[in-house]
Amino acid sequence: MLKKIYFGTNLKMYKTIKETKVFLDTLTDLTKDMNREDFELFVIPSYTSLPDAVKIENRGLVHLGAQNMGWEDEGQFTGEISPVMLKELALDLVMIGHSERRHVFGETDERENWKVLAARRHGFTALLCVGETGEEKENNISDEVLRTQLKVGFKDVPAERAFDGDTPKIWVAYEPVWAIGVGGKPASAEYAETKHQVIRDCLVELFGARGEELPVLYGGSVNPQNAEELIVRRNIDGLFVGRSAWDAEKFNDLIRLARKKAGR
Ligand code: 13P
C-alpha cells in the first residue's frame, strides 16, 4: 500500500464562522475527486467555528481538529476548553504545542505532554508541533531541542497508544519557529529533511520500529514554490500550511501540485 500523504491547514485566529464554513465547503468540493485512501486532508479552525464546521456536507472528506485543549476533563480552569467538550463535537484531532502557543503563550514541554496524554485518553489524534527557534539554530542545538520536545511531549505514551489498529494516532509537525508566519523564511528542503530524520530516529527510539509509520509533516512558509521539493523527501510525509492555504482554490492547487510530484 502506498504511504499516505497529509495536507492540512491551521486557520489560527483567522476566519469567522461563516468564512470557515465557506472555506470548508469549497475545499472539500474541489478535492472530492482525490482518493482518501492514500491522502489525508485536515483543517484546524477556531473553536467558535467548530460546531458549524462539523456539520458541513462533505464531513467525511476532511479531518477536523482544535488548535489547543486543556488537559483536565473539567475544573477551575477559566478560559480553557476540555477534551470532554471537544468530544461533544466528534472532532478527529487536537493540535498541541503550536509554536505560537509555546512562544506567545508560554506553554512548556511538560504541559504539552499533559495535553498529549489527555488527547490520547479521549481518542483524539494528537498532532504535536515541534521546532527550534532561530537562536537555537544559531547555537547549533536544534537537534537537542527537537529531541527534548519529543521526549518530554510523548512521555508516558506507550507504543500501543500511538496507534489505533493500523491508524497512527500520533502525528508530528516540524515547524521551525524562524520559518513560520509573516517574516518567516522557509526551511530549505535539504535542511527540513535532516531535521525530519532526527525526528524520525527519535520516534523510533520512543515507539520502536512502528515509529517509522508515524507521520511527520513539515510546516513553516510552505508555498507553491517549495511544496514540490519538500513533499518528495523521504521523511516528509505531508505539508502543514498556513497562509498559502487560507484561500481554498489556492490550497487545492498546492495540494494537486504536490500530489502530482509525489506520484499520486
Ligand atoms: P505559515 O505557512 O503561514 O508560515 O504558517 C505555518 C503554521 O504555523 C501552520 O501551523
mmCIF file of C-alpha atoms and ligand atoms in Angstrom:
data_model
loop_
_atom_site.group_PDB
_atom_site.id
_atom_site.type_symbol
_atom_site.label_atom_id
_atom_site.label_comp_id
_atom_site.label_asym_id
_atom_site.label_seq_id
_atom_site.Cartn_x
_atom_site.Cartn_y
_atom_site.Cartn_z
ATOM 1 C CA MET A 1 0.000 0.000 0.000
ATOM 2 C CA LEU A 2 1.212 3.491 -0.798
ATOM 3 C CA LYS A 3 2.256 5.552 2.189
ATOM 4 C CA LYS A 4 -0.329 8.215 2.942
ATOM 5 C CA ILE A 5 0.479 11.849 2.370
ATOM 6 C CA TYR A 6 -1.004 14.547 4.562
ATOM 7 C CA PHE A 7 -2.116 18.080 3.795
ATOM 8 C CA GLY A 8 -3.564 20.325 6.422
ATOM 9 C CA THR A 9 -4.051 23.873 7.467
ATOM 10 C CA ASN A 10 -4.225 25.687 10.757
ATOM 11 C CA LEU A 11 -6.570 28.660 10.423
ATOM 12 C CA LYS A 12 -5.033 30.314 13.510
ATOM 13 C CA MET A 13 -7.088 33.343 14.675
ATOM 14 C CA TYR A 14 -8.491 33.969 11.194
ATOM 15 C CA LYS A 15 -11.906 33.471 9.581
ATOM 16 C CA THR A 16 -15.359 33.968 11.056
ATOM 17 C CA ILE A 17 -17.797 31.075 11.460
ATOM 18 C CA LYS A 18 -19.341 31.844 8.081
ATOM 19 C CA GLU A 19 -15.981 32.217 6.327
ATOM 20 C CA THR A 20 -14.788 28.924 7.792
ATOM 21 C CA LYS A 21 -17.870 27.134 6.527
ATOM 22 C CA VAL A 22 -17.461 28.561 3.013
ATOM 23 C CA PHE A 23 -13.769 27.616 3.085
ATOM 24 C CA LEU A 24 -14.533 24.034 4.115
ATOM 25 C CA ASP A 25 -17.381 23.600 1.632
ATOM 26 C CA THR A 26 -15.211 24.917 -1.203
ATOM 27 C CA LEU A 27 -12.120 22.914 -0.230
ATOM 28 C CA THR A 28 -13.952 19.606 0.175
ATOM 29 C CA ASP A 29 -15.819 20.137 -3.072
ATOM 30 C CA LEU A 30 -12.628 20.959 -5.005
ATOM 31 C CA THR A 31 -10.747 17.965 -3.588
ATOM 32 C CA LYS A 32 -13.551 15.390 -3.598
ATOM 33 C CA ASP A 33 -12.110 13.500 -6.599
ATOM 34 C CA MET A 34 -8.879 12.734 -4.682
ATOM 35 C CA ASN A 35 -8.745 9.238 -3.264
ATOM 36 C CA ARG A 36 -8.668 9.461 0.533
ATOM 37 C CA GLU A 37 -7.031 6.052 0.884
ATOM 38 C CA ASP A 38 -3.575 7.489 0.351
ATOM 39 C CA PHE A 39 -4.318 11.100 1.241
ATOM 40 C CA GLU A 40 -5.422 12.832 4.439
ATOM 41 C CA LEU A 41 -6.840 16.324 4.414
ATOM 42 C CA PHE A 42 -7.265 18.191 7.684
ATOM 43 C CA VAL A 43 -8.341 21.646 8.768
ATOM 44 C CA ILE A 44 -7.971 23.195 12.210
ATOM 45 C CA PRO A 45 -10.397 26.120 12.598
ATOM 46 C CA SER A 46 -11.132 28.408 15.544
ATOM 47 C CA TYR A 47 -13.101 26.995 18.476
ATOM 48 C CA THR A 48 -16.147 29.128 17.658
ATOM 49 C CA SER A 49 -16.268 27.776 14.093
ATOM 50 C CA LEU A 50 -16.099 24.120 15.116
ATOM 51 C CA PRO A 51 -19.804 23.436 15.869
ATOM 52 C CA ASP A 52 -20.737 24.539 12.330
ATOM 53 C CA ALA A 53 -17.615 23.061 10.752
ATOM 54 C CA VAL A 54 -18.521 19.535 11.888
ATOM 55 C CA LYS A 55 -21.899 19.854 10.133
ATOM 56 C CA ILE A 56 -20.588 20.502 6.612
ATOM 57 C CA GLU A 57 -21.951 18.345 3.841
ATOM 58 C CA ASN A 58 -18.642 16.664 2.951
ATOM 59 C CA ARG A 59 -17.631 15.972 6.557
ATOM 60 C CA GLY A 60 -16.218 12.574 5.603
ATOM 61 C CA LEU A 61 -13.630 14.143 3.314
ATOM 62 C CA VAL A 62 -11.815 16.214 5.903
ATOM 63 C CA HIS A 63 -10.443 15.642 9.373
ATOM 64 C CA LEU A 64 -11.269 18.477 11.718
ATOM 65 C CA GLY A 65 -9.322 19.484 14.764
ATOM 66 C CA ALA A 66 -8.940 22.005 17.568
ATOM 67 C CA GLN A 67 -5.986 24.372 17.899
ATOM 68 C CA ASN A 68 -5.441 23.681 21.583
ATOM 69 C CA MET A 69 -7.005 21.838 24.516
ATOM 70 C CA GLY A 70 -6.960 21.838 28.317
ATOM 71 C CA TRP A 71 -5.609 18.654 29.910
ATOM 72 C CA GLU A 72 -8.267 18.116 32.596
ATOM 73 C CA ASP A 73 -11.772 16.842 31.903
ATOM 74 C CA GLU A 74 -13.300 19.668 33.951
ATOM 75 C CA GLY A 75 -12.377 22.031 36.737
ATOM 76 C CA GLN A 76 -11.482 25.550 37.754
ATOM 77 C CA PHE A 77 -9.586 26.459 34.574
ATOM 78 C CA THR A 78 -11.150 29.675 33.326
ATOM 79 C CA GLY A 79 -10.791 30.151 29.597
ATOM 80 C CA GLU A 80 -9.828 26.556 28.837
ATOM 81 C CA ILE A 81 -11.683 24.011 26.679
ATOM 82 C CA SER A 82 -11.582 20.414 27.887
ATOM 83 C CA PRO A 83 -11.259 17.151 25.942
ATOM 84 C CA VAL A 84 -14.777 16.216 27.051
ATOM 85 C CA MET A 85 -16.140 19.399 25.481
ATOM 86 C CA LEU A 86 -14.269 18.772 22.240
ATOM 87 C CA LYS A 87 -15.527 15.199 22.196
ATOM 88 C CA GLU A 88 -19.085 16.501 22.055
ATOM 89 C CA LEU A 89 -18.187 17.828 18.606
ATOM 90 C CA ALA A 90 -16.792 14.494 17.423
ATOM 91 C CA LEU A 91 -13.522 16.033 16.298
ATOM 92 C CA ASP A 92 -10.708 13.924 14.906
ATOM 93 C CA LEU A 93 -7.612 15.636 16.159
ATOM 94 C CA VAL A 94 -6.137 18.129 18.535
ATOM 95 C CA MET A 95 -3.096 20.239 17.752
ATOM 96 C CA ILE A 96 -0.732 20.568 20.691
ATOM 97 C CA GLY A 97 2.240 22.847 21.201
ATOM 98 C CA HIS A 98 1.991 25.047 18.135
ATOM 99 C CA SER A 99 4.902 27.475 18.147
ATOM 100 C CA GLU A 100 2.534 30.377 18.853
ATOM 101 C CA ARG A 101 1.205 28.526 21.923
ATOM 102 C CA ARG A 102 4.739 27.881 23.110
ATOM 103 C CA HIS A 103 6.250 31.267 22.337
ATOM 104 C CA VAL A 104 3.372 33.745 22.620
ATOM 105 C CA PHE A 105 1.523 31.996 25.454
ATOM 106 C CA GLY A 106 4.471 30.437 27.255
ATOM 107 C CA GLU A 107 3.429 26.774 27.139
ATOM 108 C CA THR A 108 6.036 24.270 28.321
ATOM 109 C CA ASP A 109 7.012 20.793 27.134
ATOM 110 C CA GLU A 110 5.573 19.367 30.329
ATOM 111 C CA ARG A 111 2.151 20.902 29.697
ATOM 112 C CA GLU A 112 2.189 19.770 26.063
ATOM 113 C CA ASN A 113 2.766 16.266 27.455
ATOM 114 C CA TRP A 114 -0.292 16.513 29.716
ATOM 115 C CA LYS A 115 -2.325 17.563 26.680
ATOM 116 C CA VAL A 116 -0.962 14.722 24.535
ATOM 117 C CA LEU A 117 -1.889 12.232 27.262
ATOM 118 C CA ALA A 118 -5.367 13.744 27.601
ATOM 119 C CA ALA A 119 -5.874 13.717 23.820
ATOM 120 C CA ARG A 120 -4.963 10.046 23.547
ATOM 121 C CA ARG A 121 -7.027 9.148 26.620
ATOM 122 C CA HIS A 122 -10.054 10.585 24.834
ATOM 123 C CA GLY A 123 -9.295 9.001 21.461
ATOM 124 C CA PHE A 124 -8.161 12.094 19.564
ATOM 125 C CA THR A 125 -5.229 12.070 17.200
ATOM 126 C CA ALA A 126 -2.557 14.201 18.886
ATOM 127 C CA LEU A 127 -0.707 16.455 16.463
ATOM 128 C CA LEU A 128 2.360 17.625 18.367
ATOM 129 C CA CYS A 129 4.208 20.589 16.880
ATOM 130 C CA VAL A 130 7.937 20.888 17.489
ATOM 131 C CA GLY A 131 10.592 23.245 16.219
ATOM 132 C CA GLU A 132 13.658 25.211 17.204
ATOM 133 C CA THR A 133 13.897 28.997 17.413
ATOM 134 C CA GLY A 134 16.302 30.978 15.233
ATOM 135 C CA GLU A 135 18.591 31.445 18.229
ATOM 136 C CA GLU A 136 18.659 27.724 18.993
ATOM 137 C CA LYS A 137 19.508 27.072 15.346
ATOM 138 C CA GLU A 138 22.343 29.627 15.519
ATOM 139 C CA ASN A 139 23.635 27.896 18.644
ATOM 140 C CA ASN A 140 23.616 24.551 16.866
ATOM 141 C CA ILE A 141 21.260 22.940 19.348
ATOM 142 C CA SER A 142 18.295 22.288 17.036
ATOM 143 C CA ASP A 143 18.578 18.506 17.296
ATOM 144 C CA GLU A 144 18.723 18.617 21.089
ATOM 145 C CA VAL A 145 15.692 20.930 21.186
ATOM 146 C CA LEU A 146 13.665 18.683 18.888
ATOM 147 C CA ARG A 147 14.587 15.558 20.832
ATOM 148 C CA THR A 148 13.656 17.240 24.115
ATOM 149 C CA GLN A 149 10.307 18.430 22.791
ATOM 150 C CA LEU A 150 9.530 14.931 21.524
ATOM 151 C CA LYS A 151 10.811 13.001 24.522
ATOM 152 C CA VAL A 152 9.021 15.186 27.046
ATOM 153 C CA GLY A 153 5.960 15.712 24.822
ATOM 154 C CA PHE A 154 5.424 11.954 24.389
ATOM 155 C CA LYS A 155 6.486 10.922 27.895
ATOM 156 C CA ASP A 156 4.385 8.013 29.209
ATOM 157 C CA VAL A 157 2.676 7.427 25.867
ATOM 158 C CA PRO A 158 3.013 3.676 25.349
ATOM 159 C CA ALA A 159 3.704 2.447 21.797
ATOM 160 C CA GLU A 160 0.245 0.863 21.542
ATOM 161 C CA ARG A 161 -1.370 4.235 22.347
ATOM 162 C CA ALA A 162 0.384 5.767 19.333
ATOM 163 C CA PHE A 163 -1.868 3.724 17.011
ATOM 164 C CA ASP A 164 -5.440 2.629 16.707
ATOM 165 C CA GLY A 165 -5.029 -0.625 14.788
ATOM 166 C CA ASP A 166 -3.082 0.446 11.716
ATOM 167 C CA THR A 167 -4.007 4.099 12.054
ATOM 168 C CA PRO A 168 -1.360 6.405 13.517
ATOM 169 C CA LYS A 169 -2.859 8.494 16.323
ATOM 170 C CA ILE A 170 0.289 10.492 16.973
ATOM 171 C CA TRP A 171 1.290 12.958 14.276
ATOM 172 C CA VAL A 172 4.234 15.316 14.447
ATOM 173 C CA ALA A 173 4.612 18.655 12.710
ATOM 174 C CA TYR A 174 8.121 20.022 12.351
ATOM 175 C CA GLU A 175 7.639 23.772 12.363
ATOM 176 C CA PRO A 176 10.874 25.709 12.831
ATOM 177 C CA VAL A 177 9.893 28.885 14.677
ATOM 178 C CA TRP A 178 12.018 31.045 12.357
ATOM 179 C CA ALA A 179 10.146 29.706 9.328
ATOM 180 C CA ILE A 180 6.580 30.372 10.453
ATOM 181 C CA GLY A 181 4.257 33.202 9.562
ATOM 182 C CA VAL A 182 4.770 36.707 8.196
ATOM 183 C CA GLY A 183 8.509 37.409 8.086
ATOM 184 C CA GLY A 184 9.287 33.681 8.314
ATOM 185 C CA LYS A 185 11.886 32.220 5.979
ATOM 186 C CA PRO A 186 11.014 28.751 4.686
ATOM 187 C CA ALA A 187 13.450 25.985 5.590
ATOM 188 C CA SER A 188 15.206 24.548 2.554
ATOM 189 C CA ALA A 189 14.046 21.061 1.660
ATOM 190 C CA GLU A 190 17.557 19.749 2.472
ATOM 191 C CA TYR A 191 17.538 21.309 5.934
ATOM 192 C CA ALA A 192 13.978 20.172 6.647
ATOM 193 C CA GLU A 193 14.828 16.608 5.648
ATOM 194 C CA THR A 194 17.795 16.472 8.034
ATOM 195 C CA LYS A 195 15.540 17.569 10.900
ATOM 196 C CA HIS A 196 12.808 15.144 9.855
ATOM 197 C CA GLN A 197 15.430 12.406 10.052
ATOM 198 C CA VAL A 198 16.281 13.482 13.615
ATOM 199 C CA ILE A 199 12.569 13.389 14.457
ATOM 200 C CA ARG A 200 12.114 10.009 12.773
ATOM 201 C CA ASP A 201 15.039 8.498 14.704
ATOM 202 C CA CYS A 202 13.642 9.844 17.952
ATOM 203 C CA LEU A 203 10.180 8.419 17.200
ATOM 204 C CA VAL A 204 11.737 5.004 16.590
ATOM 205 C CA GLU A 205 13.622 5.349 19.856
ATOM 206 C CA LEU A 206 10.377 6.175 21.656
ATOM 207 C CA PHE A 207 7.909 3.859 19.917
ATOM 208 C CA GLY A 208 10.054 1.116 18.404
ATOM 209 C CA ALA A 209 10.059 0.117 14.729
ATOM 210 C CA ARG A 210 6.490 1.392 14.284
ATOM 211 C CA GLY A 211 7.827 4.898 14.872
ATOM 212 C CA GLU A 212 8.622 4.711 11.132
ATOM 213 C CA GLU A 213 4.872 4.702 10.448
ATOM 214 C CA LEU A 214 4.048 7.882 12.354
ATOM 215 C CA PRO A 215 3.514 10.833 10.022
ATOM 216 C CA VAL A 216 5.914 13.759 10.276
ATOM 217 C CA LEU A 217 4.705 16.878 8.498
ATOM 218 C CA TYR A 218 6.628 19.995 7.575
ATOM 219 C CA GLY A 219 5.186 23.459 8.288
ATOM 220 C CA GLY A 220 6.602 26.971 8.017
ATOM 221 C CA SER A 221 6.077 29.175 4.950
ATOM 222 C CA VAL A 222 5.042 26.281 2.711
ATOM 223 C CA ASN A 223 4.049 27.802 -0.620
ATOM 224 C CA PRO A 224 3.512 26.742 -4.253
ATOM 225 C CA GLN A 225 7.228 27.321 -4.949
ATOM 226 C CA ASN A 226 8.612 24.967 -2.290
ATOM 227 C CA ALA A 227 5.805 22.415 -1.820
ATOM 228 C CA GLU A 228 7.081 20.031 -4.513
ATOM 229 C CA GLU A 229 10.667 19.823 -3.326
ATOM 230 C CA LEU A 230 9.536 19.307 0.268
ATOM 231 C CA ILE A 231 6.987 16.571 -0.377
ATOM 232 C CA VAL A 232 9.394 14.291 -2.257
ATOM 233 C CA ARG A 233 11.787 13.998 0.700
ATOM 234 C CA ARG A 234 11.861 10.571 2.270
ATOM 235 C CA ASN A 235 10.973 11.633 5.803
ATOM 236 C CA ILE A 236 8.476 14.370 4.920
ATOM 237 C CA ASP A 237 5.031 12.773 4.997
ATOM 238 C CA GLY A 238 2.963 15.860 4.482
ATOM 239 C CA LEU A 239 2.668 19.617 4.497
ATOM 240 C CA PHE A 240 1.100 21.728 7.210
ATOM 241 C CA VAL A 241 0.257 25.055 5.656
ATOM 242 C CA GLY A 242 -0.776 28.445 6.996
ATOM 243 C CA ARG A 243 -1.067 31.484 4.766
ATOM 244 C CA SER A 244 -0.813 29.638 1.435
ATOM 245 C CA ALA A 245 -3.832 27.512 2.328
ATOM 246 C CA TRP A 246 -6.383 30.013 3.512
ATOM 247 C CA ASP A 247 -7.819 30.516 0.040
ATOM 248 C CA ALA A 248 -9.448 27.160 -0.781
ATOM 249 C CA GLU A 249 -8.708 27.387 -4.523
ATOM 250 C CA LYS A 250 -5.026 28.101 -3.872
ATOM 251 C CA PHE A 251 -4.783 25.299 -1.316
ATOM 252 C CA ASN A 252 -6.391 22.903 -3.781
ATOM 253 C CA ASP A 253 -3.819 23.950 -6.421
ATOM 254 C CA LEU A 254 -0.945 23.453 -3.970
ATOM 255 C CA ILE A 255 -2.216 20.004 -2.956
ATOM 256 C CA ARG A 256 -2.587 18.916 -6.582
ATOM 257 C CA LEU A 257 0.887 20.168 -7.454
ATOM 258 C CA ALA A 258 2.496 18.354 -4.523
ATOM 259 C CA ARG A 259 0.492 15.147 -5.008
ATOM 260 C CA LYS A 260 1.484 15.020 -8.663
ATOM 261 C CA LYS A 261 5.132 15.475 -7.769
ATOM 262 C CA ALA A 262 4.771 12.665 -5.219
ATOM 263 C CA GLY A 263 3.391 10.460 -7.993
ATOM 264 C CA ARG A 264 -0.280 10.407 -6.904
HETATM 265 P P1 13P B 1 2.688 29.684 7.597
HETATM 266 O O1 13P B 1 2.502 28.651 6.495
HETATM 267 O O2 13P B 1 1.795 30.883 7.385
HETATM 268 O O3 13P B 1 4.120 30.029 7.807
HETATM 269 O O4 13P B 1 2.146 29.017 8.961
HETATM 270 C C1 13P B 1 2.507 27.699 9.269
HETATM 271 C C2 13P B 1 1.866 27.279 10.524
HETATM 272 O O5 13P B 1 2.038 27.885 11.564
HETATM 273 C C3 13P B 1 0.985 26.097 10.484
HETATM 274 O O6 13P B 1 0.637 25.702 11.757
#
